[in-house]
PDB file of C-alpha atoms in Angstrom:
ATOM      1  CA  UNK G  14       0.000   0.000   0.000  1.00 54.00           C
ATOM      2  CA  UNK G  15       1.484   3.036  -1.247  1.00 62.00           C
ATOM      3  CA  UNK G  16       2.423   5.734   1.931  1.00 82.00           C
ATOM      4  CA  UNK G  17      -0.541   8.559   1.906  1.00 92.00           C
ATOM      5  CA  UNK G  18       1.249  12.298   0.883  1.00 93.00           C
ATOM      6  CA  UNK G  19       0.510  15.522   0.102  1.00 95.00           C
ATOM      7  CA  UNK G  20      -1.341  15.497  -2.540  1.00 95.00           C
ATOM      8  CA  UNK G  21      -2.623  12.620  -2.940  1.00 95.00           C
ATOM      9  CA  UNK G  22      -6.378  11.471  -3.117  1.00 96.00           C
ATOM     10  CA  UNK G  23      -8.077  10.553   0.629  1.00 97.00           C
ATOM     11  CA  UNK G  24      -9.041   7.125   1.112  1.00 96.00           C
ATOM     12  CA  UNK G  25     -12.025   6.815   1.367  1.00 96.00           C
ATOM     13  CA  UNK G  26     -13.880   5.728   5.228  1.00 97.00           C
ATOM     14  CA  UNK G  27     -17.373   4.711   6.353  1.00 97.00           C
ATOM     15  CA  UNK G  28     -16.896   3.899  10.477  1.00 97.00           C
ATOM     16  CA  UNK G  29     -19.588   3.856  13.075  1.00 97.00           C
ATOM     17  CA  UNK G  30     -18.989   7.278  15.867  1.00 97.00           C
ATOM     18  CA  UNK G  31     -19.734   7.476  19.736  1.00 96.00           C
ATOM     19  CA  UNK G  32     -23.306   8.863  19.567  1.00 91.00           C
ATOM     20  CA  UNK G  33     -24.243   5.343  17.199  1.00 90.00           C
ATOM     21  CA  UNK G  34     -23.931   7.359  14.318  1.00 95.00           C
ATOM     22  CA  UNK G  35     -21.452   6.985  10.850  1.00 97.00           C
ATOM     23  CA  UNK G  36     -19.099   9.150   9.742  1.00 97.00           C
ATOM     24  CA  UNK G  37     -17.859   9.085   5.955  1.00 97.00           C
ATOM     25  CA  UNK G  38     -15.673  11.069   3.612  1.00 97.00           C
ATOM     26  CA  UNK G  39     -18.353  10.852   0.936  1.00 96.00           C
ATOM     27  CA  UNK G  40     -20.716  12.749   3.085  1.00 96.00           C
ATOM     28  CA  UNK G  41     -18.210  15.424   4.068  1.00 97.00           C
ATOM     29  CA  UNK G  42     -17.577  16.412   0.509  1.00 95.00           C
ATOM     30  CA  UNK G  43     -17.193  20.243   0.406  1.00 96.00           C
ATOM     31  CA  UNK G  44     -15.899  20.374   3.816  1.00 97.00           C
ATOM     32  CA  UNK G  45     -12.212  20.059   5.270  1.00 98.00           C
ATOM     33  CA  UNK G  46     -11.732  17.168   7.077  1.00 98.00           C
ATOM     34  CA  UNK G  47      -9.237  16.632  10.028  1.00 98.00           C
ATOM     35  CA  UNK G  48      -8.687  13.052  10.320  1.00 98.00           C
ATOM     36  CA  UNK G  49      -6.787  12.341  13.710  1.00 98.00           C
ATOM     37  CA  UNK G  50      -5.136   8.379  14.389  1.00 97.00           C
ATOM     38  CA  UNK G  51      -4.585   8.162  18.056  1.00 96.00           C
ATOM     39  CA  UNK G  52      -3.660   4.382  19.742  1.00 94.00           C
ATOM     40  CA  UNK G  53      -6.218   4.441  22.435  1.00 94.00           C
ATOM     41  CA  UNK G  54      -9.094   6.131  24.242  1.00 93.00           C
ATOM     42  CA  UNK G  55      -8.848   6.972  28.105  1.00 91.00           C
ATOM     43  CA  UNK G  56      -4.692   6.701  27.972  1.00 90.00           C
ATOM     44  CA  UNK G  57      -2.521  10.074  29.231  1.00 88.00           C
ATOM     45  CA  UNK G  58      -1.746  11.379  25.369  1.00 89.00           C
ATOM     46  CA  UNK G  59      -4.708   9.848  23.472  1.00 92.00           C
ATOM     47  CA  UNK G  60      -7.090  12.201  26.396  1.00 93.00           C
ATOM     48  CA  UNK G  61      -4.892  15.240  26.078  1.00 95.00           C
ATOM     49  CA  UNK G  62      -5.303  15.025  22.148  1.00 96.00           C
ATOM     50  CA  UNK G  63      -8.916  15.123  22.065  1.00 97.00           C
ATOM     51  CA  UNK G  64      -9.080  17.862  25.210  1.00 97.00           C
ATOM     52  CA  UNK G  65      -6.855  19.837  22.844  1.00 97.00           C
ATOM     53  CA  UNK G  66      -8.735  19.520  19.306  1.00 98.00           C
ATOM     54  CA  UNK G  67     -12.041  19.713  21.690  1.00 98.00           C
ATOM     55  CA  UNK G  68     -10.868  23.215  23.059  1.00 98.00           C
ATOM     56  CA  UNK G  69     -10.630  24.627  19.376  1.00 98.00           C
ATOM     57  CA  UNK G  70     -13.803  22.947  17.968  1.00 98.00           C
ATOM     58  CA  UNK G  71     -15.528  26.253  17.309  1.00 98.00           C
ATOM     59  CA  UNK G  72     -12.666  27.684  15.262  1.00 98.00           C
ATOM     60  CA  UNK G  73     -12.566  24.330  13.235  1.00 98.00           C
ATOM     61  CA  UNK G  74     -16.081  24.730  12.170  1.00 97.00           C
ATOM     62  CA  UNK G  75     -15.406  28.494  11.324  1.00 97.00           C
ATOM     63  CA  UNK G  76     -12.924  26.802   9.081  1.00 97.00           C
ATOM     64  CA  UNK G  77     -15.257  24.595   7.188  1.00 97.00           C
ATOM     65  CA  UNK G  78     -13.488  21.245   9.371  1.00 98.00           C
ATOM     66  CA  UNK G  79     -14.656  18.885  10.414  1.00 98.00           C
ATOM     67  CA  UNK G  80     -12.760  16.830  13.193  1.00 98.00           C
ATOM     68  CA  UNK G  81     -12.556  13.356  13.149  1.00 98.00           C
ATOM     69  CA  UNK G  82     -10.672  10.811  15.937  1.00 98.00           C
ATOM     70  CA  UNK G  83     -10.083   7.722  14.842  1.00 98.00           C
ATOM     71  CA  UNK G  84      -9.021   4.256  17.232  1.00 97.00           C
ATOM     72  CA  UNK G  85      -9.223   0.507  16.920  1.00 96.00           C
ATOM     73  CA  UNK G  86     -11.296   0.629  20.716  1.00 96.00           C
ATOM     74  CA  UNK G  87     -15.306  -0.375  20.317  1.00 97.00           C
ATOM     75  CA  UNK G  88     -17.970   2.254  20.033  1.00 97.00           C
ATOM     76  CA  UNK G  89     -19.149   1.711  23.755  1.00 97.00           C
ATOM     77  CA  UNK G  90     -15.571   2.548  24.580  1.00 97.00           C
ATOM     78  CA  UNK G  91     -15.235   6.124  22.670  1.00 97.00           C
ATOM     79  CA  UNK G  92     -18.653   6.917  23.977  1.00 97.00           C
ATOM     80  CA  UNK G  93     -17.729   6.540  27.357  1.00 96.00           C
ATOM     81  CA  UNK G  94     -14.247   8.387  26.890  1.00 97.00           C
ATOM     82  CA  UNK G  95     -16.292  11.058  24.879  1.00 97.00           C
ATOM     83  CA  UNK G  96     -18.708  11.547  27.744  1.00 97.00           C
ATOM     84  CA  UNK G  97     -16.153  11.155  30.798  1.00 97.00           C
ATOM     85  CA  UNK G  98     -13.714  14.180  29.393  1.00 97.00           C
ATOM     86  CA  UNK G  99     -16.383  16.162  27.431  1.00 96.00           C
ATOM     87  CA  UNK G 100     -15.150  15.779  23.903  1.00 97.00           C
ATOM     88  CA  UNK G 101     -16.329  17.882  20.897  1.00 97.00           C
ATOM     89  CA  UNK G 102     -14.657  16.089  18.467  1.00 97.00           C
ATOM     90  CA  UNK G 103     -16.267  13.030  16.130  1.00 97.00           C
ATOM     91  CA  UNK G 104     -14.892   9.775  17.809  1.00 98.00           C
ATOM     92  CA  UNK G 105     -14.588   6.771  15.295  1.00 98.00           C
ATOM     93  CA  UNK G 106     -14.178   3.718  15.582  1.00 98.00           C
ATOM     94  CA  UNK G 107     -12.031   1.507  13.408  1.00 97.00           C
ATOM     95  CA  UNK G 108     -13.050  -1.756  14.667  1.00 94.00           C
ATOM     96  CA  UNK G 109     -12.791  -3.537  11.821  1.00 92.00           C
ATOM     97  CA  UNK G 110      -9.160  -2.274  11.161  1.00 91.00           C
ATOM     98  CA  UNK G 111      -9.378  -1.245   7.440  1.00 94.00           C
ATOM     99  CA  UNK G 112      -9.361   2.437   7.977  1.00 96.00           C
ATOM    100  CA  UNK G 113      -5.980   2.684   9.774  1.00 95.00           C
ATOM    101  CA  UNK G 114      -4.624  -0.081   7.466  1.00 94.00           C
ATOM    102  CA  UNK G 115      -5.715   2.077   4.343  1.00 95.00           C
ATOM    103  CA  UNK G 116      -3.907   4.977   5.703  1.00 96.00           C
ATOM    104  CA  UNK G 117      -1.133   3.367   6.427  1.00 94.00           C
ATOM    105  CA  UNK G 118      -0.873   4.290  10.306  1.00 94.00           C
ATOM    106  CA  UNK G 119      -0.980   0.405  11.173  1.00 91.00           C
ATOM    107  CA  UNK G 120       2.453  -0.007  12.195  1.00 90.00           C
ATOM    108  CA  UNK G 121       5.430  -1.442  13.900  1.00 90.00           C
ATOM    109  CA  UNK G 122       6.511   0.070  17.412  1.00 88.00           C
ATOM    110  CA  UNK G 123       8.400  -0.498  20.405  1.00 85.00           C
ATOM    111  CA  UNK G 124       8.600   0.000  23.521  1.00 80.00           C
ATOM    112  CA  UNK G 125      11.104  -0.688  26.417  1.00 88.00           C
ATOM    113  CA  UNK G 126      12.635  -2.708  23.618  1.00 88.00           C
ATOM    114  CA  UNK G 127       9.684  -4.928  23.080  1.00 89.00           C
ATOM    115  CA  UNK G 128       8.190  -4.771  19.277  1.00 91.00           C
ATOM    116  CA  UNK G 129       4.092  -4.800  18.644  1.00 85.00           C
ATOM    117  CA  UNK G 130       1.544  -3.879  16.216  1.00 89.00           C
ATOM    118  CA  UNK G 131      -0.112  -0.536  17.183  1.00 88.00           C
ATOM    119  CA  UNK G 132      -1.914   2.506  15.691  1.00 92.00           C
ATOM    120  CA  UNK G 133       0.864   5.763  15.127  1.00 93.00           C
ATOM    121  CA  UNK G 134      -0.669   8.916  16.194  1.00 95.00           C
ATOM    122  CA  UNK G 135      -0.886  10.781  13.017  1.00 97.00           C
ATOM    123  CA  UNK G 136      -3.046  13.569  11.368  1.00 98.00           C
ATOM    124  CA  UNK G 137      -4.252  14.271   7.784  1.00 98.00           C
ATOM    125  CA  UNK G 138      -5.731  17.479   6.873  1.00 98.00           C
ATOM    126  CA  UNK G 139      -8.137  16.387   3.626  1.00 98.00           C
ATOM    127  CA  UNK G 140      -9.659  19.794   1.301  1.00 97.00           C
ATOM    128  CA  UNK G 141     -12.923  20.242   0.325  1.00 96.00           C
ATOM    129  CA  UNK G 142     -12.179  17.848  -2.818  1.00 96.00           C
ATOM    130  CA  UNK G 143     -10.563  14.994  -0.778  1.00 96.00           C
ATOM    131  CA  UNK G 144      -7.116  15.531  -1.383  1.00 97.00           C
ATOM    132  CA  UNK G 145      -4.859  15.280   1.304  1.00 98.00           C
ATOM    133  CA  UNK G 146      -2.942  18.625   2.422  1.00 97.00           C
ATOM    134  CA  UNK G 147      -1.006  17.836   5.122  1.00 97.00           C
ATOM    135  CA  UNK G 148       0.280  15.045   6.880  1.00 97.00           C
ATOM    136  CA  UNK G 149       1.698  14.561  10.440  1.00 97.00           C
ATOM    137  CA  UNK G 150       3.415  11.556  11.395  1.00 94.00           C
ATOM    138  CA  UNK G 151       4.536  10.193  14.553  1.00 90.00           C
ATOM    139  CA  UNK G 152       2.886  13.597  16.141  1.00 94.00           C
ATOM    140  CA  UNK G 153       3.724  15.050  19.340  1.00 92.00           C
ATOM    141  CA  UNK G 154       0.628  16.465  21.195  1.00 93.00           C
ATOM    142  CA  UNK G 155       1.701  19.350  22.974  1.00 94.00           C
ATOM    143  CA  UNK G 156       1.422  21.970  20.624  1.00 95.00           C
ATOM    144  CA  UNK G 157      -0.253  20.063  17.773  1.00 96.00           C
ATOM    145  CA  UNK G 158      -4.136  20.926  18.201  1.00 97.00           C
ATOM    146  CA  UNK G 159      -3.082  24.856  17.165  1.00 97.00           C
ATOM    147  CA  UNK G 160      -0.745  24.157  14.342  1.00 97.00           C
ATOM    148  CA  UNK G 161      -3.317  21.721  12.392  1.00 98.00           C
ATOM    149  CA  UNK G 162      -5.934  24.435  12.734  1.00 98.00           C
ATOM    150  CA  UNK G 163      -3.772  27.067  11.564  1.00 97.00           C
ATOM    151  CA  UNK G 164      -3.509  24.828   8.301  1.00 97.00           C
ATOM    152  CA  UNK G 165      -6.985  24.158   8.412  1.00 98.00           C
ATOM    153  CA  UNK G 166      -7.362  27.818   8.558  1.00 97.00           C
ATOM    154  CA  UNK G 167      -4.933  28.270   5.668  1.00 96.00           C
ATOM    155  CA  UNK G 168      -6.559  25.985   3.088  1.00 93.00           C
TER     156      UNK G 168
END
């Protein structure tokens, strides 16, 4: 599977949201889309992330963005991390695991020198047409909530 750049066309998603809703890229069409990996709901980073994107919802949708979370956990789990930290964002859920396979954020990493499987904490910033704009890999939190929506803002 060919790495997702700048420039390149969105893959396409279709996953079930906290709320027992669906959230798709065909039905966002027109809008900017910030799509948001993070390895799991209710850990130290993963909470901070959606605190942080949360905080800045209202100058997303001035923006035209919509924001987007996406983990591996089960619906019952985002709703319950959405409801316990009071989260603005969209929570998805890739249960099925094609989503973070078909961006290409399914990876290999270790930790205290043991090697696993797990989700990498990346961002895409997808236009209006579905092309992606910018990409953040292997993101560091602090800071990033601002910088995306300054790109968002930009586009």
């Amino acid at each position: 599977m060919p790495a997702i750049t700048e420039g390149s066309k969105a893959p396409a998603f279709d996953m079930a949201t906290a709320g027992g809703d669906r959230v798709s890229l065909a039905a966002l069409k027109g809008r900017k889309v910030v799509l948001y990996f993070y390895p799991k709901a209710d850990t130290p980073g993963c909470t901070t992330e959606g605190q942080d994107f949360s905080a800045l919802i209202a100058e997303f949708d001035q923006a035209g963005t919509t924001v987007i979370g996406v983990s591996r956990d089960p619906v019952k789990k985002l709703e319950r991390f959405k409801a316990k930290h009071d989260l603005k964002v969209l929570l998805a859920s890739d249960e099925a695991e094609d989503v973070t396979e078909a961006w290409g954020v399914w990876v290999q990493k270790k930790l205290y020198g043991r090697e696993y499987m797990g989700v990498e904490r990346a961002t895409f910033l997808i236009d209006g047409d579905g092309l992606v704009r910018r990409v953040w890999r292997k993101v560091s939190v602090k800071g990033h909530a601002p910088e995306v929506l300054a790109a968002a803002q930009s586009i």
